[in-house]
Amino acid sequence: MPIVPIKRKQISIRGIVGVENVAELKKGFNRHLHFTLVKDRNIATTRDYYFALAHTVRDHLVGRWIRTQQFYYEADPKRVYYLSLEFYMGRTLQNTMINLGLQNACDEAIYQLGLDMEELEEMEEDAGLGNGGLGRLAACFLDSMATLGLAAYGYGIRYEYGIFNQKIRDGWQVEEADDWLRHGNPWEKARPEYMLPVHFYGRVEETRDGSKWVDTQVVLAMPYDTPIPGYMNNTVNTMRLWSARAPKDFNLRDFNVGDYIQAVLDRNLAENISRVLCLCHLSCSTLQDIIRRFKTTKKGVAGRTSFESFPDKVAIQLNDTHPAMAIPELMRIFVDIEKLDWDKAWDLTRRTFAYTNHTVLPEALERWPVELLEKLLPRHLQIIYQINQVHLDRIAALFPKDIDKLRKMSLIEEEGCKRVNMAHLCIVGSHAVNGVAEIHSNIIKTEVFHDFSELEPEKFQNKTNGITPRRWLLLCNPGLAELIAEVIGENYVRDLSQLQKLNDYVDDVAFIRDVSKVKQDNKVKFGQYLEKEYRVKINASSMFDVHVKRIHEYKRQLLNCLHVITMYNRIKNPTAPFVPRTVIIGGKAAPGYHMAKMIIKLITSVADVVNNDPVVGNKLKVIYLENYRVSLAEKVIPATDLSEQISTAGTEASGTGNMKFMLNGALTIGTMDGANVEMAEEAGEENLFIFGMRVEDVAEMDKKGYDAMLYYNKIPELKQVMDQITSGFFSPRNPELFKDLTNMLFKHDRFKVFADFEDYVKCQEKVSKLYQNPKEWTKMVIKNIAATGKFSSDRTIKEYATEVWGVEPTNLKIPPPNEPREAIEETARALKKM
């Protein structure tokens, strides 16, 4: 007997609409329009209305923000500092409304004012301070840290220009500057009173009092603070981003942080002076700020002068190797300024730092030229040499005469241009090192950092990545969020493991129908967006097959493209009924990455042929999503039927897009790579479409050698596809256009596209077959949603907190601004007792 879902009720995950709330919000909106923007309704633009609403919502943040800092001052908890080169925040308005429980009240207020909320939200620029998963992960983590009541701070760089805006012109990617601050940013607060000097260049003098770094040039670091609200708990943490300011006597020519986001984010430009300056700017200014906060205590109590308790009060997490210079910078402060002896300083430093590794690709591991560091940061290089000496003395004592081990484990690579291996510096200078999915953590232990994990196995951990359900369900997919709340209640928003209760509804006819309807509504809405933007007629009942992520050879957008051509050929020469598909591919290529740009050109060229062939009609459409970013992800993910996660096994560290799609009711076609492995464990491998080589198969093939021609000659459909590309079928004006791509695929494809082609195509046939049975498809969707609990960033952060940082998450709610100050002291006492 089917379960009848509980009656629809107004749920509080998006906030209660109270008459007082709405009246207050309208009053605030009109006040800001008048006094902040100096406009009236006769001349105000849509952007003015967005700013008025943003300032109104920010008013509700500010009291809680101040309260949170007062609470931390009273309670003096251990503070967590998350250092990241990237924070890919996206838009702030809607996320803030949801976390403060104001969404419904704001919707009603804006409606009563005769305005369109979606139109206002679209005016907000994405804060594109990152270029992919690492930066978006950092943003999800900040949300979870605030929601779990941790005294946490994000530290990064305030780029004046975000990741470039991608335009597709004649099928090619063209980069345009992302001037995201041109209209101002209502969410940030400049803090000139906390401006700090950061030193570069100069020389080191040895004196009786120790080493002195003299004749330096100074750049000023100006902090800009952005509030980070937790979900419905009155906690508002801080993300502090540094901007470079020049003293009068310093030329910022080499230090134009804003213009250099590409240089900073492109690991291939490791020798770019601006990149190294940027990374050091982040590390050095942050460490000074952390020390200042550590020394500051409650009024009436002497400021801290001893550093004995430093690791008990400070945890610093390095998000990849970019902020690695924080390690020698803390040593410099301890030894040169605070006059601690080396051994004590080193002990405190190692107990303070932890390091997250995000990649197994050798070319992506940072190595900085010694010559460059010698010029820019001579004292830091001295400290790195000393750290290395102590480290190598230990290795030599444990492994006498093993010169090869010394070479492999040294912080300094001597071959060719002398370089500092930043990952080695992070490992040696940290008490914990983690990968970001089980498979990735095993690879870094057994392969990438094998010698280090053998030496200190207890140091290496796994922390599988996660995503915040606030943005990636409540915000982007309200229909599904409300449907889930109706059947299992609202608590899943803070405890995503409760989604497993949905397993009770897998066979519920009404629930299956409702889930299917939410998906179809999302597809219709996104289909309308695509038709408007790309002038291509979209079949909303076709399968939306989506592949969105950075364009890179290892992510194998090429494999997807070969399948698209195969489908096209099958439509042209039908042997069986074809299940209609809309294939949507999107992502940015690094500006200097030729092969990635050629992949985009091939996809857009194939799209031109497919979309304009009358024989194909509405059976197959190919869309290249221009300028993929957080706000576009929020549109496409809820509308997706099939999520493509098809990297070569052993190359994707984790992935988080895979989790977002799973939570939003898409099924996954993927290899056993990254977090796909754990998704298959949670949902059951039979509920994902898994294909292709496993890690051990790839390793075996590497031993034997990969021969692309073997597959080309053996698989007729693959041969046909490659012959079409090679002959210029998709580039008739320039038949040689894709020569570099085809040469790579035939002669030096590190990621073995052909080896997985046949299995991928067969797996896609299984996908099409199931899609023809909507009921069974939706049942599998429900099983997947029910299995996503593990992939909440709340779970990930709880693990970091208890197993790395030595802090405990809390459900304590900070007293709201309208309660007296004594309430804060009482809550602080309660926290200390826990």
mmCIF file of N, CA and C in Angstrom, residues 117 148 194 258 320 356 437 453 624 632 652 699 718 722 728 799 834:
data_model
loop_
_atom_site.group_PDB
_atom_site.id
_atom_site.type_symbol
_atom_site.label_atom_id
_atom_site.label_comp_id
_atom_site.label_asym_id
_atom_site.label_seq_id
_atom_site.Cartn_x
_atom_site.Cartn_y
_atom_site.Cartn_z
ATOM 1 N N MET A 117 11.658 39.592 -8.026
ATOM 2 C CA MET A 117 12.824 39.138 -7.246
ATOM 3 C C MET A 117 13.900 38.501 -8.129
ATOM 4 N N LEU A 148 28.150 25.220 11.669
ATOM 5 C CA LEU A 148 28.529 24.342 12.793
ATOM 6 C C LEU A 148 29.052 25.131 13.995
ATOM 7 N N TYR A 194 43.200 47.900 9.994
ATOM 8 C CA TYR A 194 43.976 46.663 10.147
ATOM 9 C C TYR A 194 44.960 46.458 8.988
ATOM 10 N N GLY A 258 45.192 42.558 -8.992
ATOM 11 C CA GLY A 258 43.903 42.480 -9.664
ATOM 12 C C GLY A 258 44.010 41.961 -11.083
ATOM 13 N N ASP A 320 45.631 23.427 -0.370
ATOM 14 C CA ASP A 320 46.628 23.160 -1.414
ATOM 15 C C ASP A 320 47.918 23.911 -1.081
ATOM 16 N N THR A 356 45.989 20.305 2.933
ATOM 17 C CA THR A 356 45.119 19.522 2.053
ATOM 18 C C THR A 356 45.724 19.485 0.664
ATOM 19 N N ALA A 437 39.355 12.449 -1.247
ATOM 20 C CA ALA A 437 38.451 11.313 -1.466
ATOM 21 C C ALA A 437 39.266 10.070 -1.124
ATOM 22 N N SER A 453 54.703 9.175 3.620
ATOM 23 C CA SER A 453 53.668 8.440 4.373
ATOM 24 C C SER A 453 54.266 7.205 5.048
ATOM 25 N N TYR A 624 26.951 24.415 -26.188
ATOM 26 C CA TYR A 624 28.131 24.749 -25.384
ATOM 27 C C TYR A 624 27.756 25.921 -24.487
ATOM 28 N N LEU A 632 25.430 30.093 -13.018
ATOM 29 C CA LEU A 632 24.920 29.265 -14.114
ATOM 30 C C LEU A 632 24.782 27.811 -13.651
ATOM 31 N N GLU A 652 41.184 12.267 -11.141
ATOM 32 C CA GLU A 652 40.354 13.274 -10.464
ATOM 33 C C GLU A 652 40.493 13.068 -8.964
ATOM 34 N N ALA A 699 46.952 1.335 -14.410
ATOM 35 C CA ALA A 699 48.347 1.062 -14.030
ATOM 36 C C ALA A 699 48.919 -0.075 -14.889
ATOM 37 N N LEU A 718 34.275 3.986 -33.702
ATOM 38 C CA LEU A 718 35.362 4.893 -33.315
ATOM 39 C C LEU A 718 36.147 5.316 -34.556
ATOM 40 N N MET A 722 36.618 9.195 -35.862
ATOM 41 C CA MET A 722 37.946 9.803 -36.010
ATOM 42 C C MET A 722 38.221 10.187 -37.464
ATOM 43 N N GLY A 728 37.973 16.562 -41.925
ATOM 44 C CA GLY A 728 37.442 17.915 -41.987
ATOM 45 C C GLY A 728 35.927 17.968 -42.112
ATOM 46 N N GLU A 799 34.616 16.387 10.428
ATOM 47 C CA GLU A 799 35.807 15.513 10.471
ATOM 48 C C GLU A 799 37.085 16.338 10.599
ATOM 49 N N MET A 834 31.361 22.945 27.759
ATOM 50 C CA MET A 834 31.134 21.799 26.862
ATOM 51 C C MET A 834 32.407 20.991 26.626
#
